[in-house]
Amino acid sequence: MAKIKTIGILTSGGDAPGMNAAIRAVTRAGIYNGFNIKAVYRGYDGLINDEIVDFTTENVSGIINQGGTILKTARSTDFMTDEGKKKAYDNIVKEGIDALVVIGGNGSLTGAMLFAQEYDVCCIGLPGTIDNDLFGTDNTIGYDTTMNTIVECVDRIRDTAQSHERIFFVEVMGRDAGFLAQNSAIASGAEAAIIPEDRTDVDQLAQFMERGIRKSKKSCIVIVSESPKCGALYYADRVKKEFPEYDVRVSILGHLQRGGRPSARDRILASCTGLGAVEAIMQGQRNIMVGMRNNEVVYVPMSEAIRSDKPFDRKLIQVLDELSI
Amino acid sequence: MAKIKTIGILTSGGDAPGMNAAIRAVTRAGIYNGFNIKAVYRGYDGLINDEIVDFTTENVSGIINQGGTILKTARSTDFMTDEGKKKAYDNIVKEGIDALVVIGGNGSLTGAMLFAQEYDVCCIGLPGTIDNDLFGTDNTIGYDTTMNTIVECVDRIRDTAQSHERIFFVEVMGRDAGFLAQNSAIASGAEAAIIPEDRTDVDQLAQFMERGIRKSKKSCIVIVSESPKCGALYYADRVKKEFPEYDVRVSILGHLQRGGRPSARDRILASCTGLGAVEAIMQGQRNIMVGMRNNEVVYVPMSEAIRSDKPFDRKLIQVLDELSI
Amino acid sequence: MAKIKTIGILTSGGDAPGMNAAIRAVTRAGIYNGFNIKAVYRGYDGLINDEIVDFTTENVSGIINQGGTILKTARSTDFMTDEGKKKAYDNIVKEGIDALVVIGGNGSLTGAMLFAQEYDVCCIGLPGTIDNDLFGTDNTIGYDTTMNTIVECVDRIRDTAQSHERIFFVEVMGRDAGFLAQNSAIASGAEAAIIPEDRTDVDQLAQFMERGIRKSKKSCIVIVSESPKCGALYYADRVKKEFPEYDVRVSILGHLQRGGRPSARDRILASCTGLGAVEAIMQGQRNIMVGMRNNEVVYVPMSEAIRSDKPFDRKLIQVLDELSI
Amino acid sequence: MAKIKTIGILTSGGDAPGMNAAIRAVTRAGIYNGFNIKAVYRGYDGLINDEIVDFTTENVSGIINQGGTILKTARSTDFMTDEGKKKAYDNIVKEGIDALVVIGGNGSLTGAMLFAQEYDVCCIGLPGTIDNDLFGTDNTIGYDTTMNTIVECVDRIRDTAQSHERIFFVEVMGRDAGFLAQNSAIASGAEAAIIPEDRTDVDQLAQFMERGIRKSKKSCIVIVSESPKCGALYYADRVKKEFPEYDVRVSILGHLQRGGRPSARDRILASCTGLGAVEAIMQGQRNIMVGMRNNEVVYVPMSEAIRSDKPFDRKLIQVLDELSI
């Protein structure tokens, strides 16, 4: 393997707060250690369309505290085709990129892995997603900020819920994984969470009503994981029909959960793993994701990182149940 | 008229940040000036159901920075009936309440006015509503906080809009009045606002598209006043159909706009008008709303305060048009 | 007077949140109405040193929500000299600037006025200062954000004050004017404010202690206007000596009060007055400040705007006294 | 050992955001599992003075999002005496408290351990301190909120630093441990951190100046750990003397760092460890601290938790050095 001189960097998939801090970290640590940095715009589409520019330390000044991603991002369908990957590789060669750092979630890192299996490119992944659905890292970049945003929103909604003595169903992200809902319910002092992991055989609302909206609590907040069929609107409608005595409202947080100034923790995670990505390249690592466990940078094989859904910690269900009495 | 010894206080209608600061101000200024304070829970329903308790200065400690209302609030339908008003009056007499301070919006103050026309009760209104739809006061209590909340939300959404180069339609409150939408569009640097005042003869979306989503701006945020028929979802659907090349998303802020820590300005407005209400009672005023104009407390006849929709300042349309180029 | 084609813009004096929104508004409204825009860096020093660049609408993209000023700012001593002013004028002529918009506080607008008295330059002022010390405008750009920042800080400090049952002296800006201190004391529910306007003949601390730190309140927050001799440290030391039974602490907010995302209100004020400045130029106005009163844009003769200290509304002292019982 | 029926709970030492969430968790999980809860006011002083009351689930309603501690807190000198401990124990017996949950930092847990060595009381510690100086837990309750508060403050200060092109020395907590300073420097994009761990043989300022305030950066932020002798003021004074060409300012964050709404993470940590404390009692654990490692609740022997200073991760120095270029 030839010596690596030039590192390409891109963000892919849904934007997450802290991606800019990661771009900054890779760029600066790269330059500090003697590499050239090439920034790729609009995710994999930018590789395919050759939207690639040189980056200096100044390009990443003043972005550590900005949400979103200055490199833009997209979910590329072209990159899933053979033709797209071929074009991307041609541009990588043309631009002289020796290693590619991809900041994104499960789908984006899968794309990087498949690409690296076909073409001889050193791919390093950084866990940039609010969904926290990657294996081998305690948290993903963006998750902590999103948790704080949700909790701040629920704190606001509680003012109205208590003033009007209403039941609120608040929908948060996490189509396939309930820990955003479960954890934000714990953190916001919500009365219940309705999550995909618990939907298998029992109807959660029945469960919830069975336990009883306690008499002493006239207002109530239920956090619901988004779902095409049984999201917050679905449960609110059912309660309205079956328990018409309650004043029921819905709030869907939606895209509010993505943006915003990244939290201290997300900035540190992005900074440490960004530098870790450069060190991994220097050590000759390939096709790994850089994460953090126990406050230490770790390298996780890409196939491991995207391996499967993170297990849901069922202890969290107990925590919410006992503390919402 | 007998000397006033006891002041009753209630919050009514939609909750607004700063209501607690107003409750605190009326309670403390009342006690400071020798009155007894009786707090009425759940708006006019609490008058009808005699949910009335004595308040001391301690009851209002530590609430100036809390959203919502510790007195709870409701939209009372019973109070619109003769029977309801009769019961309310009976309880007022029974509790020895000589003057009633009502913190609420247009509907709540109208209720107070009609009540005072039938029964000999000194009613004083405080403009407590995020809708800013009362006449004779520069702002209503809650409006400033809500504006800041909307702008903070749009700042977050913009991170995603720019990162993904999308068009966002963001729906804010103001079914009948567009200045929440228009002003928040100006403050958040949005590209356009769609408001009821401008819907009369021209289709706003056509207007907006005619002017063109400018080529230099690949992302775009449009603030839309909520509306049963033509809210954010309506316009988003039309753009998706007519301009399928755009990536269009919707965010409905909904109840997020109500709660939260009141802004400095709302706390000051609530404090000054709350004290103003007590002074008005001492001066023998009746059936007025206490507002602020040019940083000075003013008394506005109740009939004047609720008179009509505040005029929409069409200059704001020009400001947005020129600054969003 | 020849037709004005080119508008210069600069920020001067202490930075204030909303200055960027004002720069954006002048630039965009200027370009919208056919003017060229020239941005001057580092205040009057940039005029003297010819740090002047052309601005397009893109230069002011994405800055409406940023604190500080992208044009940098400074307090220029050179501009107070005849030589400095001469150099500035030469550069204005050289760059073809016909009108100059100055965003700054009392000192900066005074500089503009004196400059316009000597040289034939159309100077328009915008009230950009957190000090709110300009005449003829209800508020200055930055004041509202600063008030919110102070109140947020005091909310935080109160958590500790109550948990430890301490007396906190919190120092805020306003060397010569007490309304930042007085208003933030009202808004944060502080127990007292020590302000320059009330220092004349009576010692405020004596007054404060005489009224008594009430027995029912074991914690207490006093807001103090900054002062070279009798700021928060001075009063804290005296209480520690004279009342050793209290646990007394000091917090000096200092530069924290300047920066941060501007509030909705400051952005609207900056946007409306920024557009107002361009309209004033189009109307042939000279040597005025553009402010807002009662939500309407007004033109104030520069000499009037800087005329004298804004009168202190002594009613605010009463509000704090009655509501802090 | 007799069966435990009644759990006492207190907060001790400096207040930390999330203490209320911990009080709520212990109270509710305790009641859920059949225990009586007795709340002790003012830390160990409340044990000595018998300021102890029964708590129900309602006592802890609406506090999960509040900073400070509703139980008040203090640093007790009496509890260090034999007489104090004897009185405390007598009251524990009198009140029928079988197990005591102490929420506090290093000093408070040391107090609990020494107490448990002399008297037969089951003591369980929860890591409640912003200082993050306890062993065996990834984080302490309050640390994450404090980090976010510091970063938010530095974000504000940066606006002014950049606008005026100044050097700011910002002093943060951490007299004996530099990771608050080092981590907040990384997270805020500061140019340098001055920490106690690095002061041993080289003067840090010399080091910092040697590396050079780079020419490309005209503004600069240095985070300094508080120190009686060489805090922010000390370094600012030295720079002013040795490099008079710089415009140098100081901001001491002080007590601002303690209060405020706890972050999502601190609330979850407090909730999980609070429940963990009750489970530890049920399992017959004694004299342990409940912490979290790798998102799992762990029991740490009290002597281990307070054992020594957490090791400083010198990798963080490298991260800051490389990313601040």
Coordinates of C-alpha atoms in Angstrom, one line a residue, chain A residues 21 24-33 57-58 61-62 64-65 138-139 143-144 147-148 151-153 155 158 162 183-190 214 216-217 261-265 267-268 270-272 275 278-279 293-297 310 313 315-316 318-319 321-325, chain D residues 21 24-33 57-58 61-62 64-65 138-139 143-144 147-148 151-153 155 158 162 183-190 214 216-217 261-265 267-268 270-272 275 278-279 293-297 310 313 315-316 318-319 321-325:
Chain A
A21 CA -17.1 19.6 14.7
R24 CA -13.1 20.4 11.7
A25 CA -11.3 17.7 13.7
V26 CA -10.5 15.6 10.7
T27 CA -9.3 18.6 8.7
R28 CA -7.1 20.1 11.4
A29 CA -5.7 16.8 12.7
G30 CA -5.0 15.8 9.1
I31 CA -3.2 19.1 8.3
Y32 CA -1.4 19.0 11.6
N33 CA 0.0 15.6 10.7
T57 CA -7.6 25.1 8.6
E58 CA -9.5 28.3 7.8
S61 CA -12.9 28.0 11.5
G62 CA -16.0 29.0 13.5
I64 CA -17.5 23.8 15.9
N65 CA -20.7 25.4 17.4
D138 CA -21.2 4.4 23.5
N139 CA -22.9 7.2 21.6
Y143 CA -27.5 11.8 19.8
D144 CA -26.7 13.9 23.0
M147 CA -31.8 14.2 23.6
N148 CA -31.3 17.7 25.0
V151 CA -36.2 17.2 26.7
E152 CA -36.3 21.0 26.3
C153 CA -39.3 20.7 24.1
D155 CA -40.3 20.7 29.4
R158 CA -45.4 20.2 30.2
Q162 CA -50.2 21.0 33.6
N183 CA -34.5 7.8 27.4
S184 CA -36.2 11.1 26.7
A185 CA -39.2 9.9 28.7
I186 CA -37.0 9.2 31.7
A187 CA -35.2 12.5 31.3
S188 CA -38.3 14.6 30.9
G189 CA -40.2 12.9 33.7
A190 CA -42.9 11.7 31.2
R214 CA -53.2 7.8 38.2
S216 CA -53.3 12.2 41.5
K217 CA -51.9 13.2 38.1
R261 CA -25.9 24.1 18.4
P262 CA -24.2 20.8 19.3
S263 CA -23.9 19.9 23.0
A264 CA -20.5 19.9 24.7
R265 CA -20.5 16.1 24.7
R267 CA -18.4 18.3 20.2
I268 CA -15.9 16.4 22.3
A270 CA -16.7 14.6 17.3
S271 CA -13.3 16.1 18.1
C272 CA -11.8 13.0 19.7
L275 CA -8.5 13.0 15.5
V278 CA -6.5 10.6 11.2
E279 CA -4.5 8.5 13.6
R293 CA -16.2 3.7 24.7
N294 CA -15.6 4.5 28.4
N295 CA -14.2 7.9 27.3
E296 CA -11.6 6.2 25.1
V297 CA -11.3 6.2 21.4
K310 CA -28.1 -2.1 19.2
D313 CA -31.7 -2.1 27.5
K315 CA -33.8 -1.9 32.4
L316 CA -34.8 1.5 31.1
Q318 CA -38.2 -0.5 34.7
V319 CA -36.6 2.9 35.4
D321 CA -42.1 2.6 35.3
E322 CA -40.8 3.1 38.9
L323 CA -40.1 6.8 38.6
S324 CA -43.3 7.9 36.9
I325 CA -45.5 6.7 39.8
Chain D
A21 CA -33.6 14.3 39.7
R24 CA -36.9 12.2 42.9
A25 CA -35.5 8.9 41.8
V26 CA -34.6 7.6 45.3
T27 CA -38.0 8.8 46.7
R28 CA -40.1 7.2 44.0
A29 CA -38.1 4.0 43.5
G30 CA -38.1 3.7 47.3
I31 CA -41.9 4.1 47.7
Y32 CA -42.5 1.9 44.6
N33 CA -40.5 -0.8 46.4
T57 CA -44.2 10.9 45.6
E58 CA -45.9 14.3 45.4
S61 CA -43.2 16.2 41.5
G62 CA -42.1 18.8 39.0
I64 CA -36.7 16.7 37.6
N65 CA -36.0 19.8 35.5
D138 CA -17.9 7.6 33.9
N139 CA -19.5 10.9 35.0
Y143 CA -20.9 17.5 35.3
D144 CA -22.6 17.3 31.9
M147 CA -19.9 21.5 30.6
N148 CA -22.8 22.7 28.5
V151 CA -19.5 26.0 26.4
E152 CA -22.5 28.2 26.0
C153 CA -20.8 31.0 27.9
D155 CA -19.7 30.7 22.6
R158 CA -16.2 34.3 21.4
Q162 CA -13.8 38.0 17.4
N183 CA -12.7 19.4 27.9
S184 CA -14.5 22.7 27.7
A185 CA -11.5 24.1 25.8
I186 CA -11.9 21.3 23.3
A187 CA -15.7 21.6 23.1
S188 CA -15.7 25.4 22.7
G189 CA -12.9 25.5 20.1
A190 CA -10.7 27.5 22.5
R214 CA -0.8 32.3 15.4
S216 CA -3.9 34.0 11.3
K217 CA -5.9 34.2 14.5
R261 CA -31.8 23.1 34.1
P262 CA -30.0 19.8 34.2
S263 CA -29.1 18.3 30.8
A264 CA -30.9 15.1 29.6
R265 CA -27.8 13.1 30.4
R267 CA -31.2 13.6 34.5
I268 CA -30.8 10.1 33.2
A270 CA -29.5 10.7 38.4
S271 CA -32.6 8.6 37.6
C272 CA -30.7 5.4 36.9
L275 CA -33.1 3.7 41.4
V278 CA -32.7 1.6 46.2
E279 CA -31.9 -1.7 44.6
R293 CA -20.0 2.9 33.5
N294 CA -20.7 2.1 29.9
N295 CA -24.3 3.0 30.3
E296 CA -24.7 0.4 33.1
V297 CA -25.3 1.0 36.8
K310 CA -9.2 10.6 38.8
D313 CA -6.3 11.7 30.3
K315 CA -4.6 12.5 25.3
L316 CA -6.9 15.5 25.7
Q318 CA -3.0 16.4 22.3
V319 CA -6.6 16.8 21.0
D321 CA -3.2 21.1 20.5
E322 CA -3.9 19.5 17.1
L323 CA -7.4 21.0 16.7
S324 CA -6.6 24.5 17.7
I325 CA -4.1 25.1 14.9

